[in-house]
mmCIF file of C-alpha atoms in Angstrom:
data_model
loop_
_atom_site.group_PDB
_atom_site.id
_atom_site.type_symbol
_atom_site.label_atom_id
_atom_site.label_comp_id
_atom_site.label_asym_id
_atom_site.label_seq_id
_atom_site.Cartn_x
_atom_site.Cartn_y
_atom_site.Cartn_z
ATOM 1 C CA MET O 1 0.000 0.000 0.000
ATOM 2 C CA VAL O 2 1.300 3.460 -0.904
ATOM 3 C CA ASN O 3 2.021 5.688 2.063
ATOM 4 C CA PHE O 4 2.223 9.506 2.066
ATOM 5 C CA GLY O 5 3.990 10.593 5.239
ATOM 6 C CA GLY O 6 2.067 8.169 7.444
ATOM 7 C CA ILE O 7 -1.233 8.556 5.578
ATOM 8 C CA SER O 8 -2.346 5.743 3.298
ATOM 9 C CA ILE O 9 -3.572 6.503 -0.213
ATOM 10 C CA VAL O 10 -7.000 5.166 0.782
ATOM 11 C CA ASN O 11 -7.280 7.711 3.607
ATOM 12 C CA TYR O 12 -6.170 10.417 1.178
ATOM 13 C CA ALA O 13 -8.855 9.390 -1.312
ATOM 14 C CA VAL O 14 -11.606 9.202 1.316
ATOM 15 C CA PHE O 15 -10.615 12.551 2.832
ATOM 16 C CA THR O 16 -10.519 14.313 -0.534
ATOM 17 C CA THR O 17 -13.690 12.688 -1.858
ATOM 18 C CA ALA O 18 -15.746 13.419 1.264
ATOM 19 C CA ASN O 19 -14.718 17.059 1.349
ATOM 20 C CA GLY O 20 -15.158 17.408 -2.406
ATOM 21 C CA VAL O 21 -18.710 16.079 -2.127
ATOM 22 C CA SER O 22 -19.333 18.522 0.736
ATOM 23 C CA VAL O 23 -18.170 21.401 -1.450
ATOM 24 C CA LEU O 24 -20.520 20.341 -4.253
ATOM 25 C CA VAL O 25 -23.508 19.885 -1.927
ATOM 26 C CA CYS O 26 -22.917 23.284 -0.309
ATOM 27 C CA LEU O 27 -22.624 24.930 -3.722
ATOM 28 C CA LEU O 28 -25.861 23.287 -4.831
ATOM 29 C CA ALA O 29 -27.663 24.404 -1.653
ATOM 30 C CA ALA O 30 -26.426 27.993 -2.028
ATOM 31 C CA ILE O 31 -27.455 28.079 -5.703
ATOM 32 C CA LEU O 32 -30.923 26.737 -4.830
ATOM 33 C CA VAL O 33 -31.460 29.324 -2.100
ATOM 34 C CA LEU O 34 -30.430 32.109 -4.472
ATOM 35 C CA ARG O 35 -32.307 30.714 -7.491
ATOM 36 C CA LEU O 36 -35.563 30.216 -5.581
ATOM 37 C CA LYS O 37 -35.168 33.633 -3.910
ATOM 38 C CA LEU O 38 -35.545 32.109 -0.465
ATOM 39 C CA TYR O 39 -33.090 34.661 0.954
ATOM 40 C CA LYS O 40 -35.970 37.117 1.421
ATOM 41 C CA LYS O 41 -36.841 35.406 4.724
ATOM 42 C CA LEU O 42 -34.454 35.687 7.651
ATOM 43 C CA ILE O 43 -34.274 32.000 8.489
ATOM 44 C CA TYR O 44 -33.273 31.151 4.921
ATOM 45 C CA ARG O 45 -30.614 33.863 4.985
ATOM 46 C CA LEU O 46 -29.276 32.362 8.207
ATOM 47 C CA ALA O 47 -29.285 28.932 6.588
ATOM 48 C CA LEU O 48 -27.472 30.422 3.586
ATOM 49 C CA TYR O 49 -24.806 31.893 5.888
ATOM 50 C CA GLN O 50 -24.421 28.484 7.505
ATOM 51 C CA VAL O 51 -24.109 26.765 4.121
ATOM 52 C CA LEU O 52 -21.524 29.313 2.944
ATOM 53 C CA SER O 53 -19.471 28.786 6.095
ATOM 54 C CA ALA O 54 -19.668 25.016 5.565
ATOM 55 C CA LEU O 55 -18.544 25.605 1.974
ATOM 56 C CA ALA O 56 -15.537 27.590 3.196
ATOM 57 C CA TRP O 57 -14.625 24.899 5.738
ATOM 58 C CA ALA O 58 -14.971 22.044 3.237
ATOM 59 C CA SER O 59 -12.886 23.966 0.698
ATOM 60 C CA VAL O 60 -10.070 24.475 3.197
ATOM 61 C CA GLU O 61 -10.228 20.828 4.230
ATOM 62 C CA THR O 62 -10.098 19.741 0.589
ATOM 63 C CA MET O 63 -7.030 21.897 -0.076
ATOM 64 C CA GLN O 64 -5.260 20.369 2.925
ATOM 65 C CA VAL O 65 -4.339 17.204 1.064
ATOM 66 C CA VAL O 66 -1.470 18.943 -0.720
ATOM 67 C CA HIS O 67 1.675 16.900 -0.087
ATOM 68 C CA ILE O 68 3.929 18.724 2.359
ATOM 69 C CA ASN O 69 7.545 17.672 2.825
ATOM 70 C CA TYR O 70 9.237 19.657 5.580
ATOM 71 C CA ASN O 71 12.644 18.175 4.916
ATOM 72 C CA GLU O 72 12.677 19.671 1.431
ATOM 73 C CA SER O 73 11.980 23.283 2.394
ATOM 74 C CA PRO O 74 10.863 23.860 5.990
ATOM 75 C CA TYR O 75 10.589 27.643 5.593
ATOM 76 C CA ILE O 76 8.099 27.523 2.714
ATOM 77 C CA TYR O 77 6.117 24.540 3.947
ATOM 78 C CA GLY O 78 6.028 25.939 7.472
ATOM 79 C CA HIS O 79 4.186 28.997 6.171
ATOM 80 C CA ILE O 80 1.810 26.820 4.159
ATOM 81 C CA CYS O 81 1.041 24.754 7.236
ATOM 82 C CA THR O 82 0.556 27.876 9.348
ATOM 83 C CA THR O 83 -1.847 29.251 6.749
ATOM 84 C CA PHE O 84 -3.831 26.018 6.701
ATOM 85 C CA GLY O 85 -3.892 25.965 10.496
ATOM 86 C CA PHE O 86 -5.280 29.506 10.609
ATOM 87 C CA LEU O 87 -7.867 28.816 7.908
ATOM 88 C CA VAL O 88 -9.012 25.545 9.477
ATOM 89 C CA VAL O 89 -9.496 27.135 12.910
ATOM 90 C CA TYR O 90 -11.219 30.202 11.439
ATOM 91 C CA THR O 91 -13.643 28.263 9.233
ATOM 92 C CA GLN O 92 -14.452 25.711 11.940
ATOM 93 C CA TRP O 93 -15.330 28.442 14.419
ATOM 94 C CA MET O 94 -17.270 30.381 11.799
ATOM 95 C CA LYS O 95 -19.312 27.279 10.961
ATOM 96 C CA LEU O 96 -19.875 26.568 14.656
ATOM 97 C CA LEU O 97 -21.086 30.107 15.400
ATOM 98 C CA PHE O 98 -23.439 30.277 12.417
ATOM 99 C CA THR O 99 -24.907 26.941 13.504
ATOM 100 C CA MET O 100 -25.280 28.255 17.047
ATOM 101 C CA TRP O 101 -27.081 31.408 15.850
ATOM 102 C CA VAL O 102 -29.466 29.440 13.618
ATOM 103 C CA THR O 103 -30.267 27.147 16.552
ATOM 104 C CA PHE O 104 -30.731 30.111 18.901
ATOM 105 C CA HIS O 105 -32.987 31.909 16.425
ATOM 106 C CA LEU O 106 -35.150 28.843 15.811
ATOM 107 C CA PHE O 107 -35.421 28.160 19.538
ATOM 108 C CA CYS O 108 -36.524 31.738 20.296
ATOM 109 C CA PHE O 109 -39.037 31.627 17.469
ATOM 110 C CA ALA O 110 -40.456 28.247 18.482
ATOM 111 C CA ALA O 111 -40.468 28.691 22.259
ATOM 112 C CA PHE O 112 -41.249 32.384 22.654
ATOM 113 C CA HIS O 113 -42.771 33.254 19.262
ATOM 114 C CA GLU O 114 -40.182 36.000 18.957
ATOM 115 C CA ASN O 115 -38.891 36.966 15.541
ATOM 116 C CA LEU O 116 -35.456 38.448 16.138
ATOM 117 C CA LYS O 117 -34.889 40.112 12.753
ATOM 118 C CA LYS O 118 -33.044 42.976 14.392
ATOM 119 C CA LEU O 119 -30.283 40.589 15.539
ATOM 120 C CA GLU O 120 -29.269 39.463 12.032
ATOM 121 C CA VAL O 121 -26.379 41.933 11.835
ATOM 122 C CA MET O 122 -25.130 40.784 15.229
ATOM 123 C CA TYR O 123 -25.341 37.145 14.090
ATOM 124 C CA VAL O 124 -23.174 37.836 11.052
ATOM 125 C CA VAL O 125 -20.677 40.177 12.738
ATOM 126 C CA THR O 126 -20.050 37.872 15.688
ATOM 127 C CA SER O 127 -19.800 34.836 13.425
ATOM 128 C CA LEU O 128 -17.090 36.549 11.375
ATOM 129 C CA LEU O 129 -15.140 38.457 14.049
ATOM 130 C CA VAL O 130 -15.041 36.012 16.969
ATOM 131 C CA PRO O 131 -13.422 33.271 14.844
ATOM 132 C CA ALA O 132 -10.884 35.806 13.608
ATOM 133 C CA VAL O 133 -9.874 36.612 17.178
ATOM 134 C CA VAL O 134 -9.746 32.930 18.116
ATOM 135 C CA ALA O 135 -7.607 32.095 15.076
ATOM 136 C CA ILE O 136 -5.298 35.135 15.342
ATOM 137 C CA ILE O 137 -4.217 34.455 18.935
ATOM 138 C CA PRO O 138 -2.234 31.288 18.051
ATOM 139 C CA LEU O 139 -1.005 33.034 14.902
ATOM 140 C CA ALA O 140 0.394 35.912 16.963
ATOM 141 C CA THR O 141 2.097 33.532 19.393
ATOM 142 C CA HIS O 142 3.514 31.368 16.568
ATOM 143 C CA SER O 143 1.624 28.329 17.835
ATOM 144 C CA TYR O 144 0.595 27.112 14.395
ATOM 145 C CA GLY O 145 2.995 25.031 12.382
ATOM 146 C CA LEU O 146 4.633 21.697 12.745
ATOM 147 C CA ASN O 147 2.693 20.379 15.727
ATOM 148 C CA LEU O 148 -0.357 22.601 16.242
ATOM 149 C CA SER O 149 -1.549 23.182 12.727
ATOM 150 C CA SER O 150 -3.963 21.099 10.741
ATOM 151 C CA GLU O 151 -4.019 17.317 11.048
ATOM 152 C CA VAL O 152 -2.393 16.683 7.688
ATOM 153 C CA CYS O 153 0.431 19.125 8.334
ATOM 154 C CA TYR O 154 1.092 17.505 11.689
ATOM 155 C CA MET O 155 1.182 14.023 10.198
ATOM 156 C CA TYR O 156 3.748 15.112 7.649
ATOM 157 C CA ALA O 157 5.816 16.861 10.257
ATOM 158 C CA ASN O 158 5.888 13.982 12.712
ATOM 159 C CA THR O 159 4.940 10.600 11.298
ATOM 160 C CA SER O 160 5.961 8.650 14.400
ATOM 161 C CA VAL O 161 2.729 9.485 16.259
ATOM 162 C CA ALA O 162 -0.567 9.915 14.456
ATOM 163 C CA PHE O 163 -2.687 12.951 15.218
ATOM 164 C CA ILE O 164 -5.470 10.911 16.857
ATOM 165 C CA GLU O 165 -2.953 9.150 19.089
ATOM 166 C CA ARG O 166 -1.500 12.541 20.025
ATOM 167 C CA LEU O 167 -4.957 13.788 21.015
ATOM 168 C CA ALA O 168 -5.621 10.614 23.015
ATOM 169 C CA LEU O 169 -2.389 11.117 24.960
ATOM 170 C CA TRP O 170 -3.014 14.831 25.545
ATOM 171 C CA ASP O 171 -4.586 15.530 28.899
ATOM 172 C CA GLY O 172 -4.765 19.330 28.672
ATOM 173 C CA PRO O 173 -8.169 19.785 30.370
ATOM 174 C CA ALA O 174 -7.056 17.540 33.243
ATOM 175 C CA MET O 175 -3.932 19.672 33.651
ATOM 176 C CA LEU O 176 -6.126 22.730 34.205
ATOM 177 C CA LEU O 177 -7.595 21.096 37.305
ATOM 178 C CA LEU O 178 -4.213 20.544 38.936
#
């Protein structure tokens, strides 16, 4: 079996295919919302924001499969890995916050019969700025890169321990209690 820095070709294919399908589904959903002019209602606009954030996340995840060889040029590939780390964190948080706001809005509408149209700007601004702050903090402290960037970058940087095994061995939350 062919191996790319600790990742089998099958895992590569599954990872790329799954994220590629996600990109296509998100594009189709966004086109349908725009084509059917569903964006005139707030809940559909919120769903469109959520789909666009999922599209951004899936696109970044799809681009992550680029082969990175740190031994060849660590300066260039270090910056690529840092960029992917920033983009992955930013898009994951953006997707999470848009999902949270859609859930919050639907709950308020269903439970209290409140239509919170006036909060749409706050939904969008917080979903774009909070992830930027969360993703910039590790960028400013140079914490992205060989070991704290995206999963694929980490696997190429250190093939002796897989990313999942590294997470299983990490007991960060328990260390906070000590």
